[in-house]
PDB file of C-alpha atoms in Angstrom:
ATOM      1  CA  UNK P  15       0.316   0.212   0.200  1.00  0.00           C
ATOM      2  CA  UNK P  16       1.364   3.230  -0.963  1.00  0.00           C
ATOM      3  CA  UNK P  17       1.351   6.250   1.591  1.00  0.00           C
ATOM      4  CA  UNK P  18      -1.399   8.415   0.838  1.00  0.00           C
ATOM      5  CA  UNK P  19       0.078  11.677   2.395  1.00  0.00           C
ATOM      6  CA  UNK P  20       3.393  13.165   2.214  1.00  0.00           C
ATOM      7  CA  UNK P  21       4.383  13.096   5.428  1.00  0.00           C
ATOM      8  CA  UNK P  22       4.627  10.294   8.066  1.00  0.00           C
ATOM      9  CA  UNK P  23       1.709   9.502  10.658  1.00  0.00           C
ATOM     10  CA  UNK P  24       1.302   7.840  13.454  1.00  0.00           C
ATOM     11  CA  UNK P  25       1.738   3.992  12.934  1.00  0.00           C
ATOM     12  CA  UNK P  26      -0.204   0.775  14.050  1.00  0.00           C
ATOM     13  CA  UNK P  27       3.198   0.154  16.336  1.00  0.00           C
ATOM     14  CA  UNK P  28       3.184   3.363  17.984  1.00  0.00           C
ATOM     15  CA  UNK P  29       0.681   2.239  19.747  1.00  0.00           C
ATOM     16  CA  UNK P  30      -3.544   3.027  20.041  1.00  0.00           C
ATOM     17  CA  UNK P  31      -5.091   6.156  19.985  1.00  0.00           C
ATOM     18  CA  UNK P  32      -8.493   6.040  22.049  1.00  0.00           C
ATOM     19  CA  UNK P  33     -11.406   8.395  23.401  1.00  0.00           C
ATOM     20  CA  UNK P  34     -13.815   8.242  26.092  1.00  0.00           C
ATOM     21  CA  UNK P  35     -16.486  10.550  26.797  1.00  0.00           C
ATOM     22  CA  UNK P  36     -16.118  10.703  30.588  1.00  0.00           C
ATOM     23  CA  UNK P  37     -19.846  12.064  32.048  1.00  0.00           C
ATOM     24  CA  UNK P  38     -21.758  15.207  31.256  1.00  0.00           C
ATOM     25  CA  UNK P  39     -24.159  17.879  31.740  1.00  0.00           C
ATOM     26  CA  UNK P  40     -27.203  19.414  30.063  1.00  0.00           C
ATOM     27  CA  UNK P  41     -27.944  22.448  31.222  1.00  0.00           C
ATOM     28  CA  UNK P  42     -27.375  22.454  35.146  1.00  0.00           C
ATOM     29  CA  UNK P  43     -28.117  19.252  35.820  1.00  0.00           C
ATOM     30  CA  UNK P  44     -25.395  16.578  35.634  1.00  0.00           C
ATOM     31  CA  UNK P  45     -26.304  13.574  33.098  1.00  0.00           C
ATOM     32  CA  UNK P  46     -26.879  10.014  34.673  1.00  0.00           C
ATOM     33  CA  UNK P  47     -24.193   7.935  34.769  1.00  0.00           C
ATOM     34  CA  UNK P  48     -26.421   5.117  32.793  1.00  0.00           C
ATOM     35  CA  UNK P  49     -27.137   7.574  30.074  1.00  0.00           C
ATOM     36  CA  UNK P  50     -23.223   7.412  29.354  1.00  0.00           C
ATOM     37  CA  UNK P  51     -23.007   3.877  28.147  1.00  0.00           C
ATOM     38  CA  UNK P  52     -19.039   3.089  27.671  1.00  0.00           C
ATOM     39  CA  UNK P  53     -19.708  -0.746  26.601  1.00  0.00           C
ATOM     40  CA  UNK P  54     -21.761   0.857  23.141  1.00  0.00           C
ATOM     41  CA  UNK P  55     -19.795   3.972  23.514  1.00  0.00           C
ATOM     42  CA  UNK P  56     -23.350   5.685  23.507  1.00  0.00           C
ATOM     43  CA  UNK P  57     -24.445   8.934  24.816  1.00  0.00           C
ATOM     44  CA  UNK P  58     -28.384   9.319  25.206  1.00  0.00           C
ATOM     45  CA  UNK P  59     -28.945  13.401  25.927  1.00  0.00           C
ATOM     46  CA  UNK P  60     -33.088  13.285  25.952  1.00  0.00           C
ATOM     47  CA  UNK P  61     -32.719  10.867  28.324  1.00  0.00           C
ATOM     48  CA  UNK P  62     -32.346  13.500  30.852  1.00  0.00           C
ATOM     49  CA  UNK P  63     -36.249  13.694  31.693  1.00  0.00           C
ATOM     50  CA  UNK P  64     -37.285  17.191  29.808  1.00  0.00           C
ATOM     51  CA  UNK P  65     -37.813  17.657  26.135  1.00  0.00           C
ATOM     52  CA  UNK P  66     -36.852  21.770  26.557  1.00  0.00           C
ATOM     53  CA  UNK P  67     -33.223  21.642  27.471  1.00  0.00           C
ATOM     54  CA  UNK P  68     -30.800  24.101  25.847  1.00  0.00           C
ATOM     55  CA  UNK P  69     -26.952  22.633  25.715  1.00  0.00           C
ATOM     56  CA  UNK P  70     -25.282  19.418  26.755  1.00  0.00           C
ATOM     57  CA  UNK P  71     -21.737  19.722  27.791  1.00  0.00           C
ATOM     58  CA  UNK P  72     -19.659  16.387  27.054  1.00  0.00           C
ATOM     59  CA  UNK P  73     -16.249  15.675  29.465  1.00  0.00           C
ATOM     60  CA  UNK P  74     -13.888  13.642  27.006  1.00  0.00           C
ATOM     61  CA  UNK P  75     -10.432  12.399  28.080  1.00  0.00           C
ATOM     62  CA  UNK P  76      -8.135  11.654  24.685  1.00  0.00           C
ATOM     63  CA  UNK P  77      -4.863   9.075  25.024  1.00  0.00           C
ATOM     64  CA  UNK P  78      -2.308   9.667  22.468  1.00  0.00           C
ATOM     65  CA  UNK P  79       0.478   7.518  21.967  1.00  0.00           C
ATOM     66  CA  UNK P  80       3.568   9.171  23.680  1.00  0.00           C
ATOM     67  CA  UNK P  81       6.231   9.521  20.459  1.00  0.00           C
ATOM     68  CA  UNK P  82      10.004  10.474  22.023  1.00  0.00           C
ATOM     69  CA  UNK P  83      11.016  13.849  20.684  1.00  0.00           C
ATOM     70  CA  UNK P  84      13.432  13.021  18.943  1.00  0.00           C
ATOM     71  CA  UNK P  85      11.611  10.652  17.592  1.00  0.00           C
ATOM     72  CA  UNK P  86       8.945  13.141  16.446  1.00  0.00           C
ATOM     73  CA  UNK P  87      11.387  15.327  15.618  1.00  0.00           C
ATOM     74  CA  UNK P  88      12.849  13.007  13.485  1.00  0.00           C
ATOM     75  CA  UNK P  89       9.255  12.890  11.368  1.00  0.00           C
ATOM     76  CA  UNK P  90       9.266  16.485  10.808  1.00  0.00           C
ATOM     77  CA  UNK P  91       6.569  16.985  13.176  1.00  0.00           C
ATOM     78  CA  UNK P  92       6.541  20.174  15.762  1.00  0.00           C
ATOM     79  CA  UNK P  93       3.225  21.380  17.826  1.00  0.00           C
ATOM     80  CA  UNK P  94       1.946  18.182  18.383  1.00  0.00           C
ATOM     81  CA  UNK P  95      -1.755  19.031  19.728  1.00  0.00           C
ATOM     82  CA  UNK P  96      -5.302  16.607  19.359  1.00  0.00           C
ATOM     83  CA  UNK P  97      -8.762  17.750  19.649  1.00  0.00           C
ATOM     84  CA  UNK P  98     -12.553  15.969  19.287  1.00  0.00           C
ATOM     85  CA  UNK P  99     -14.548  16.653  15.997  1.00  0.00           C
ATOM     86  CA  UNK P 100     -18.677  15.682  16.440  1.00  0.00           C
ATOM     87  CA  UNK P 101     -20.354  15.358  12.724  1.00  0.00           C
ATOM     88  CA  UNK P 102     -24.385  15.485  12.188  1.00  0.00           C
ATOM     89  CA  UNK P 103     -24.828  14.807   8.888  1.00  0.00           C
ATOM     90  CA  UNK P 104     -28.578  15.086   9.435  1.00  0.00           C
ATOM     91  CA  UNK P 105     -28.359  18.422  10.497  1.00  0.00           C
ATOM     92  CA  UNK P 106     -24.916  19.079   7.844  1.00  0.00           C
ATOM     93  CA  UNK P 107     -23.057  20.853  11.014  1.00  0.00           C
ATOM     94  CA  UNK P 108     -19.690  19.665  12.281  1.00  0.00           C
ATOM     95  CA  UNK P 109     -17.487  21.104  14.654  1.00  0.00           C
ATOM     96  CA  UNK P 110     -13.676  20.605  16.207  1.00  0.00           C
ATOM     97  CA  UNK P 111     -13.324  21.321  19.634  1.00  0.00           C
ATOM     98  CA  UNK P 112      -8.917  21.421  20.929  1.00  0.00           C
ATOM     99  CA  UNK P 113      -8.201  19.755  23.740  1.00  0.00           C
ATOM    100  CA  UNK P 114      -5.305  20.564  26.115  1.00  0.00           C
ATOM    101  CA  UNK P 115      -2.852  18.195  27.760  1.00  0.00           C
ATOM    102  CA  UNK P 116      -3.205  17.590  31.638  1.00  0.00           C
ATOM    103  CA  UNK P 117       0.026  16.391  34.051  1.00  0.00           C
ATOM    104  CA  UNK P 118      -0.302  12.649  33.131  1.00  0.00           C
ATOM    105  CA  UNK P 119      -0.431  13.499  28.940  1.00  0.00           C
ATOM    106  CA  UNK P 120      -3.709  12.481  28.391  1.00  0.00           C
ATOM    107  CA  UNK P 121      -6.100  14.963  26.115  1.00  0.00           C
ATOM    108  CA  UNK P 122      -8.970  16.529  28.185  1.00  0.00           C
ATOM    109  CA  UNK P 123     -11.314  19.048  27.977  1.00  0.00           C
ATOM    110  CA  UNK P 124     -15.219  19.886  26.993  1.00  0.00           C
ATOM    111  CA  UNK P 125     -17.537  19.462  24.342  1.00  0.00           C
ATOM    112  CA  UNK P 126     -20.605  21.339  23.663  1.00  0.00           C
ATOM    113  CA  UNK P 127     -23.282  20.101  22.132  1.00  0.00           C
ATOM    114  CA  UNK P 128     -26.149  22.712  21.514  1.00  0.00           C
ATOM    115  CA  UNK P 129     -30.077  21.864  20.750  1.00  0.00           C
ATOM    116  CA  UNK P 130     -31.406  24.035  18.034  1.00  0.00           C
ATOM    117  CA  UNK P 131     -28.010  23.242  15.676  1.00  0.00           C
ATOM    118  CA  UNK P 132     -28.914  19.126  16.432  1.00  0.00           C
ATOM    119  CA  UNK P 133     -31.070  15.996  15.465  1.00  0.00           C
ATOM    120  CA  UNK P 134     -31.068  12.488  15.389  1.00  0.00           C
ATOM    121  CA  UNK P 135     -27.563  11.152  15.999  1.00  0.00           C
ATOM    122  CA  UNK P 136     -24.127  12.777  15.792  1.00  0.00           C
ATOM    123  CA  UNK P 137     -20.480  11.149  15.280  1.00  0.00           C
ATOM    124  CA  UNK P 138     -17.483  12.126  17.837  1.00  0.00           C
ATOM    125  CA  UNK P 139     -14.059  10.827  17.956  1.00  0.00           C
ATOM    126  CA  UNK P 140     -10.522  12.437  18.309  1.00  0.00           C
ATOM    127  CA  UNK P 141      -7.688  13.611  16.090  1.00  0.00           C
ATOM    128  CA  UNK P 142      -4.193  14.100  16.084  1.00  0.00           C
ATOM    129  CA  UNK P 143      -2.632  17.069  14.492  1.00  0.00           C
ATOM    130  CA  UNK P 144       0.908  18.361  14.352  1.00  0.00           C
ATOM    131  CA  UNK P 145       2.882  21.381  12.495  1.00  0.00           C
ATOM    132  CA  UNK P 146       4.397  19.354   9.579  1.00  0.00           C
ATOM    133  CA  UNK P 147       6.680  21.322   7.006  1.00  0.00           C
ATOM    134  CA  UNK P 148       6.393  24.012   8.620  1.00  0.00           C
ATOM    135  CA  UNK P 149       2.222  23.194   7.655  1.00  0.00           C
ATOM    136  CA  UNK P 150       0.187  23.876  11.252  1.00  0.00           C
ATOM    137  CA  UNK P 151      -2.910  21.354  11.254  1.00  0.00           C
ATOM    138  CA  UNK P 152      -1.694  18.503   9.460  1.00  0.00           C
ATOM    139  CA  UNK P 153      -3.689  15.357   9.997  1.00  0.00           C
ATOM    140  CA  UNK P 154      -0.849  12.942  11.462  1.00  0.00           C
ATOM    141  CA  UNK P 155      -3.563  10.369  13.761  1.00  0.00           C
ATOM    142  CA  UNK P 156      -6.631  10.172  15.092  1.00  0.00           C
ATOM    143  CA  UNK P 157      -8.345   8.084  17.367  1.00  0.00           C
ATOM    144  CA  UNK P 158      -9.667   4.069  17.288  1.00  0.00           C
ATOM    145  CA  UNK P 159     -13.004   4.289  17.981  1.00  0.00           C
ATOM    146  CA  UNK P 160     -16.119   6.760  17.217  1.00  0.00           C
ATOM    147  CA  UNK P 161     -18.344   7.612  19.852  1.00  0.00           C
ATOM    148  CA  UNK P 162     -22.753   7.854  19.124  1.00  0.00           C
ATOM    149  CA  UNK P 163     -24.341  11.331  20.791  1.00  0.00           C
ATOM    150  CA  UNK P 164     -28.029  10.981  20.198  1.00  0.00           C
ATOM    151  CA  UNK P 165     -29.906  14.213  20.808  1.00  0.00           C
ATOM    152  CA  UNK P 166     -33.570  12.785  20.835  1.00  0.00           C
ATOM    153  CA  UNK P 167     -32.884   9.021  22.486  1.00  0.00           C
ATOM    154  CA  UNK P 168     -34.052   8.583  25.874  1.00  0.00           C
ATOM    155  CA  UNK P 169     -32.218   5.264  26.633  1.00  0.00           C
ATOM    156  CA  UNK P 170     -27.750   5.037  25.926  1.00  0.00           C
ATOM    157  CA  UNK P 171     -28.078   1.651  24.190  1.00  0.00           C
ATOM    158  CA  UNK P 172     -27.855   0.340  20.937  1.00  0.00           C
ATOM    159  CA  UNK P 173     -31.301  -0.060  18.332  1.00  0.00           C
ATOM    160  CA  UNK P 174     -30.851  -3.600  16.431  1.00  0.00           C
ATOM    161  CA  UNK P 175     -28.498  -2.281  13.374  1.00  0.00           C
ATOM    162  CA  UNK P 176     -29.300  -5.601  11.118  1.00  0.00           C
ATOM    163  CA  UNK P 177     -33.017  -7.013  10.295  1.00  0.00           C
ATOM    164  CA  UNK P 178     -34.077 -10.073   8.985  1.00  0.00           C
ATOM    165  CA  UNK P 179     -37.027 -11.156   7.156  1.00  0.00           C
ATOM    166  CA  UNK P 180     -38.729 -14.060   5.218  1.00  0.00           C
ATOM    167  CA  UNK P 181     -40.966 -13.547   2.236  1.00  0.00           C
ATOM    168  CA  UNK P 182     -41.674 -15.539  -0.889  1.00  0.00           C
ATOM    169  CA  UNK P 183     -39.924 -13.178  -3.790  1.00  0.00           C
ATOM    170  CA  UNK P 184     -42.023 -13.793  -6.231  1.00  0.00           C
ATOM    171  CA  UNK P 185     -44.999 -12.857  -4.366  1.00  0.00           C
ATOM    172  CA  UNK P 186     -46.742  -9.714  -5.384  1.00  0.00           C
ATOM    173  CA  UNK P 187     -46.465  -7.991  -2.611  1.00  0.00           C
ATOM    174  CA  UNK P 188     -42.690  -7.867  -3.011  1.00  0.00           C
ATOM    175  CA  UNK P 189     -42.354  -6.802  -6.373  1.00  0.00           C
ATOM    176  CA  UNK P 190     -38.678  -4.992  -5.603  1.00  0.00           C
ATOM    177  CA  UNK P 191     -37.727  -8.322  -4.863  1.00  0.00           C
ATOM    178  CA  UNK P 192     -38.944 -10.236  -8.091  1.00  0.00           C
ATOM    179  CA  UNK P 193     -35.337 -10.345 -10.181  1.00  0.00           C
ATOM    180  CA  UNK P 194     -34.068 -12.126  -7.505  1.00  0.00           C
ATOM    181  CA  UNK P 195     -36.569 -14.764  -7.079  1.00  0.00           C
ATOM    182  CA  UNK P 196     -34.130 -17.668  -7.624  1.00  0.00           C
ATOM    183  CA  UNK P 197     -31.970 -16.319  -5.069  1.00  0.00           C
ATOM    184  CA  UNK P 198     -31.269 -17.557  -1.998  1.00  0.00           C
ATOM    185  CA  UNK P 199     -31.550 -13.949  -0.441  1.00  0.00           C
ATOM    186  CA  UNK P 200     -31.265 -10.228  -0.847  1.00  0.00           C
ATOM    187  CA  UNK P 201     -29.780  -7.524   0.870  1.00  0.00           C
ATOM    188  CA  UNK P 202     -30.870  -4.090   1.281  1.00  0.00           C
ATOM    189  CA  UNK P 203     -28.309  -1.564   3.314  1.00  0.00           C
ATOM    190  CA  UNK P 204     -29.111   1.357   1.723  1.00  0.00           C
ATOM    191  CA  UNK P 205     -30.974   3.320   4.699  1.00  0.00           C
ATOM    192  CA  UNK P 206     -30.181   3.052   8.366  1.00  0.00           C
ATOM    193  CA  UNK P 207     -31.639  -0.272   8.806  1.00  0.00           C
ATOM    194  CA  UNK P 208     -29.772  -2.896   6.702  1.00  0.00           C
ATOM    195  CA  UNK P 209     -32.207  -5.468   5.723  1.00  0.00           C
ATOM    196  CA  UNK P 210     -31.471  -9.014   4.856  1.00  0.00           C
ATOM    197  CA  UNK P 211     -34.576 -10.727   2.510  1.00  0.00           C
ATOM    198  CA  UNK P 212     -34.292 -14.740   2.857  1.00  0.00           C
ATOM    199  CA  UNK P 213     -35.873 -16.049  -0.189  1.00  0.00           C
ATOM    200  CA  UNK P 214     -39.211 -19.377   1.156  1.00  0.00           C
ATOM    201  CA  UNK P 215     -39.675 -19.268  -2.136  1.00  0.00           C
ATOM    202  CA  UNK P 216     -36.303 -21.710  -2.117  1.00  0.00           C
ATOM    203  CA  UNK P 217     -37.271 -24.794  -0.748  1.00  0.00           C
ATOM    204  CA  UNK P 218     -35.630 -25.313   3.177  1.00  0.00           C
ATOM    205  CA  UNK P 219     -33.224 -22.126   2.763  1.00  0.00           C
ATOM    206  CA  UNK P 220     -35.285 -20.730   5.594  1.00  0.00           C
ATOM    207  CA  UNK P 221     -35.376 -23.488   7.559  1.00  0.00           C
ATOM    208  CA  UNK P 222     -32.481 -24.402   7.554  1.00  0.00           C
ATOM    209  CA  UNK P 223     -30.702 -20.814   8.761  1.00  0.00           C
ATOM    210  CA  UNK P 224     -33.248 -20.974  11.720  1.00  0.00           C
ATOM    211  CA  UNK P 225     -33.042 -24.359  12.541  1.00  0.00           C
ATOM    212  CA  UNK P 226     -31.140 -25.071  15.946  1.00  0.00           C
ATOM    213  CA  UNK P 227     -28.208 -26.981  15.543  1.00  0.00           C
ATOM    214  CA  UNK P 228     -29.442 -29.932  17.922  1.00  0.00           C
ATOM    215  CA  UNK P 229     -31.250 -32.959  16.101  1.00  0.00           C
ATOM    216  CA  UNK P 230     -29.411 -32.088  13.159  1.00  0.00           C
ATOM    217  CA  UNK P 231     -28.308 -34.768  10.593  1.00  0.00           C
ATOM    218  CA  UNK P 232     -24.410 -34.419   9.870  1.00  0.00           C
ATOM    219  CA  UNK P 233     -25.710 -33.321   6.251  1.00  0.00           C
ATOM    220  CA  UNK P 234     -28.373 -30.496   7.214  1.00  0.00           C
ATOM    221  CA  UNK P 235     -25.449 -29.364  10.079  1.00  0.00           C
ATOM    222  CA  UNK P 236     -22.711 -28.945   7.033  1.00  0.00           C
ATOM    223  CA  UNK P 237     -25.891 -27.636   4.571  1.00  0.00           C
ATOM    224  CA  UNK P 238     -26.347 -24.893   7.537  1.00  0.00           C
ATOM    225  CA  UNK P 239     -23.018 -24.156   7.875  1.00  0.00           C
ATOM    226  CA  UNK P 240     -22.269 -23.925   3.992  1.00  0.00           C
ATOM    227  CA  UNK P 241     -25.149 -22.002   3.613  1.00  0.00           C
ATOM    228  CA  UNK P 242     -24.556 -19.447   6.822  1.00  0.00           C
ATOM    229  CA  UNK P 243     -20.981 -18.500   6.196  1.00  0.00           C
ATOM    230  CA  UNK P 244     -21.994 -17.715   2.233  1.00  0.00           C
ATOM    231  CA  UNK P 245     -24.680 -15.196   3.624  1.00  0.00           C
ATOM    232  CA  UNK P 246     -22.412 -14.033   6.241  1.00  0.00           C
ATOM    233  CA  UNK P 247     -20.016 -13.388   3.231  1.00  0.00           C
ATOM    234  CA  UNK P 248     -22.099 -11.887   1.231  1.00  0.00           C
ATOM    235  CA  UNK P 249     -23.361  -9.297   4.416  1.00  0.00           C
ATOM    236  CA  UNK P 250     -20.096  -8.357   4.741  1.00  0.00           C
ATOM    237  CA  UNK P 251     -19.286  -7.383   0.947  1.00  0.00           C
ATOM    238  CA  UNK P 252     -22.545  -5.488   0.889  1.00  0.00           C
ATOM    239  CA  UNK P 253     -22.463  -3.423   4.148  1.00  0.00           C
ATOM    240  CA  UNK P 254     -18.664  -2.431   3.347  1.00  0.00           C
ATOM    241  CA  UNK P 255     -19.371  -1.144   0.039  1.00  0.00           C
ATOM    242  CA  UNK P 256     -22.665   0.666   1.063  1.00  0.00           C
ATOM    243  CA  UNK P 257     -20.042   2.110   4.006  1.00  0.00           C
ATOM    244  CA  UNK P 258     -17.601   3.128   1.578  1.00  0.00           C
ATOM    245  CA  UNK P 259     -19.944   4.524  -0.837  1.00  0.00           C
ATOM    246  CA  UNK P 260     -20.877   6.925   2.341  1.00  0.00           C
ATOM    247  CA  UNK P 261     -17.500   7.881   3.242  1.00  0.00           C
ATOM    248  CA  UNK P 262     -16.829  11.682   1.784  1.00  0.00           C
ATOM    249  CA  UNK P 263     -14.092  14.053   2.233  1.00  0.00           C
ATOM    250  CA  UNK P 264     -14.820  17.640   4.395  1.00  0.00           C
ATOM    251  CA  UNK P 265     -11.646  20.142   4.018  1.00  0.00           C
ATOM    252  CA  UNK P 266      -9.505  17.369   2.233  1.00  0.00           C
ATOM    253  CA  UNK P 267      -9.847  14.598   4.688  1.00  0.00           C
ATOM    254  CA  UNK P 268     -12.100  11.773   4.653  1.00  0.00           C
ATOM    255  CA  UNK P 269     -15.171  11.466   7.187  1.00  0.00           C
ATOM    256  CA  UNK P 270     -16.134   8.421   8.930  1.00  0.00           C
ATOM    257  CA  UNK P 271     -19.359   7.615   8.016  1.00  0.00           C
ATOM    258  CA  UNK P 272     -21.033   7.053  11.642  1.00  0.00           C
ATOM    259  CA  UNK P 273     -23.873   4.336  12.785  1.00  0.00           C
ATOM    260  CA  UNK P 274     -23.317   0.881  11.423  1.00  0.00           C
ATOM    261  CA  UNK P 275     -20.629   2.188   8.591  1.00  0.00           C
ATOM    262  CA  UNK P 276     -18.519   2.779  10.960  1.00  0.00           C
ATOM    263  CA  UNK P 277     -18.261  -0.197  12.647  1.00  0.00           C
ATOM    264  CA  UNK P 278     -18.152  -2.418   9.404  1.00  0.00           C
ATOM    265  CA  UNK P 279     -15.290  -0.631   7.807  1.00  0.00           C
ATOM    266  CA  UNK P 280     -13.305  -0.620  11.447  1.00  0.00           C
ATOM    267  CA  UNK P 281     -13.588  -4.412  11.419  1.00  0.00           C
ATOM    268  CA  UNK P 282     -12.821  -4.650   7.987  1.00  0.00           C
ATOM    269  CA  UNK P 283     -10.563  -2.171   6.952  1.00  0.00           C
ATOM    270  CA  UNK P 284      -7.538  -3.760   8.993  1.00  0.00           C
ATOM    271  CA  UNK P 285      -7.911  -7.192   7.287  1.00  0.00           C
ATOM    272  CA  UNK P 286      -8.291  -5.044   3.508  1.00  0.00           C
ATOM    273  CA  UNK P 287      -5.532  -2.537   3.619  1.00  0.00           C
ATOM    274  CA  UNK P 288      -3.555  -4.464   6.763  1.00  0.00           C
ATOM    275  CA  UNK P 289       0.235  -1.893   6.514  1.00  0.00           C
ATOM    276  CA  UNK P 290      -2.109   1.393   7.033  1.00  0.00           C
ATOM    277  CA  UNK P 291      -3.293   3.237   9.912  1.00  0.00           C
ATOM    278  CA  UNK P 292      -7.362   3.251  10.215  1.00  0.00           C
ATOM    279  CA  UNK P 293      -7.368   7.153   9.241  1.00  0.00           C
ATOM    280  CA  UNK P 294      -4.484   6.094   6.324  1.00  0.00           C
ATOM    281  CA  UNK P 295      -7.021   2.983   5.166  1.00  0.00           C
ATOM    282  CA  UNK P 296      -9.860   5.682   4.833  1.00  0.00           C
ATOM    283  CA  UNK P 297      -8.099   7.551   2.632  1.00  0.00           C
ATOM    284  CA  UNK P 298      -6.802   4.578   0.347  1.00  0.00           C
ATOM    285  CA  UNK P 299     -10.694   3.272   0.575  1.00  0.00           C
ATOM    286  CA  UNK P 300     -11.707   6.775  -0.763  1.00  0.00           C
ATOM    287  CA  UNK P 301      -9.027   7.194  -3.121  1.00  0.00           C
ATOM    288  CA  UNK P 302      -9.735   3.759  -4.932  1.00  0.00           C
ATOM    289  CA  UNK P 303     -13.145   4.217  -5.069  1.00  0.00           C
ATOM    290  CA  UNK P 304     -12.899   7.743  -6.581  1.00  0.00           C
ATOM    291  CA  UNK P 305     -10.192   6.963  -8.417  1.00  0.00           C
ATOM    292  CA  UNK P 306     -11.689   4.105 -10.178  1.00  0.00           C
ATOM    293  CA  UNK P 307      -8.924   1.777  -9.188  1.00  0.00           C
ATOM    294  CA  UNK P 308     -11.799  -0.706  -8.060  1.00  0.00           C
ATOM    295  CA  UNK P 309     -10.451  -4.266  -8.759  1.00  0.00           C
ATOM    296  CA  UNK P 310      -7.566  -4.982  -6.397  1.00  0.00           C
ATOM    297  CA  UNK P 311     -10.220  -3.312  -3.910  1.00  0.00           C
ATOM    298  CA  UNK P 312     -12.677  -5.751  -4.114  1.00  0.00           C
ATOM    299  CA  UNK P 313     -10.781  -8.706  -4.352  1.00  0.00           C
ATOM    300  CA  UNK P 314      -9.468  -7.428  -1.017  1.00  0.00           C
ATOM    301  CA  UNK P 315     -12.879  -6.697   0.585  1.00  0.00           C
ATOM    302  CA  UNK P 316     -14.045 -10.239  -0.228  1.00  0.00           C
ATOM    303  CA  UNK P 317     -10.434 -11.475   1.171  1.00  0.00           C
ATOM    304  CA  UNK P 318     -11.671  -9.430   4.451  1.00  0.00           C
ATOM    305  CA  UNK P 319     -15.726 -10.954   4.884  1.00  0.00           C
ATOM    306  CA  UNK P 320     -14.075 -14.400   3.988  1.00  0.00           C
ATOM    307  CA  UNK P 321     -11.799 -13.984   7.361  1.00  0.00           C
ATOM    308  CA  UNK P 322     -14.938 -11.886   9.093  1.00  0.00           C
ATOM    309  CA  UNK P 323     -17.072 -14.591   8.360  1.00  0.00           C
ATOM    310  CA  UNK P 324     -15.228 -17.399   8.983  1.00  0.00           C
ATOM    311  CA  UNK P 325     -14.709 -16.320  12.360  1.00  0.00           C
ATOM    312  CA  UNK P 326     -18.245 -16.846  13.596  1.00  0.00           C
ATOM    313  CA  UNK P 327     -19.513 -19.881  14.295  1.00  0.00           C
ATOM    314  CA  UNK P 328     -23.478 -19.548  13.609  1.00  0.00           C
ATOM    315  CA  UNK P 329     -25.463 -17.243  11.168  1.00  0.00           C
ATOM    316  CA  UNK P 330     -26.113 -15.495  15.105  1.00  0.00           C
ATOM    317  CA  UNK P 331     -23.195 -15.009  15.733  1.00  0.00           C
ATOM    318  CA  UNK P 332     -21.942 -13.368  12.215  1.00  0.00           C
ATOM    319  CA  UNK P 333     -24.847 -11.018  12.275  1.00  0.00           C
ATOM    320  CA  UNK P 334     -23.999 -10.104  16.309  1.00  0.00           C
ATOM    321  CA  UNK P 335     -20.875  -9.453  15.149  1.00  0.00           C
ATOM    322  CA  UNK P 336     -21.540  -7.236  12.416  1.00  0.00           C
ATOM    323  CA  UNK P 337     -23.432  -4.933  14.208  1.00  0.00           C
ATOM    324  CA  UNK P 338     -20.612  -5.326  17.125  1.00  0.00           C
ATOM    325  CA  UNK P 339     -19.410  -1.361  18.010  1.00  0.00           C
ATOM    326  CA  UNK P 340     -16.195  -2.100  18.706  1.00  0.00           C
ATOM    327  CA  UNK P 341     -13.665  -2.475  15.811  1.00  0.00           C
ATOM    328  CA  UNK P 342     -11.719  -5.184  15.086  1.00  0.00           C
ATOM    329  CA  UNK P 343      -8.100  -4.553  16.215  1.00  0.00           C
TER     330      UNK P 343
END
């Protein structure tokens, strides 16, 4: 893989860059701890108990790999800094909040979210910048994780991210599936909630995919595993391409798409671009998509999808893997 920016960036061997929302306040009230879900990296601001809140303030802590002064100088870095970005594509709002370094070396600060500027969910993550070759503010790294801040949610738990439904692809009730009537399934990943349609017109497919393994004959068990693996691979490939289509550049920097698309990219990009950091892999993805260099990319995506699918022991586990909030390290 080629280096996508003409200067050194943080390497995987330097360590991980992470960000965490520690606590929050809504107007003058402390945000209840159960509304800051660290496991799923979600914050539900609206759960504070009243609808007419004005401003939320989130205390964040960011850990950036320590790079020795001599090493930083060798890479041409000066004035290394960290900041938090929030982006809400629904409201078309993006902001950057600088952080300050404390005695421990971590970067801390407070992010402000104004209710009248946001609808739905916004994505919160961290970036690391430096002055490189005399140019200030060049991006040299980004956080491995992204938080979801939902200004309309009352609970900080993830909704179901993939829906499975069994339908007859030849039925008049589903004309959009007629072209796929000879397929075992079809996957629609265009909306906020991806949907897997399983074709009941093909005898045995829906039954095998949903049946418990206990009591199955060896032949049925082998067929179920083969079907689940094929569906898992198709899912990962489809979701990856849907997620890649949502990657966009702002001020010359690629932006993570948020939601389940974020999770899919962060799980698969280490296998698609194994020699690059997450931020550089995202640049590579955007560069190949815009530049049309797709053949090698498609081969790499199939390889990554196969790895993800083989790592799951069942269809249910495959679906849970796809909807996990944690990125593959």
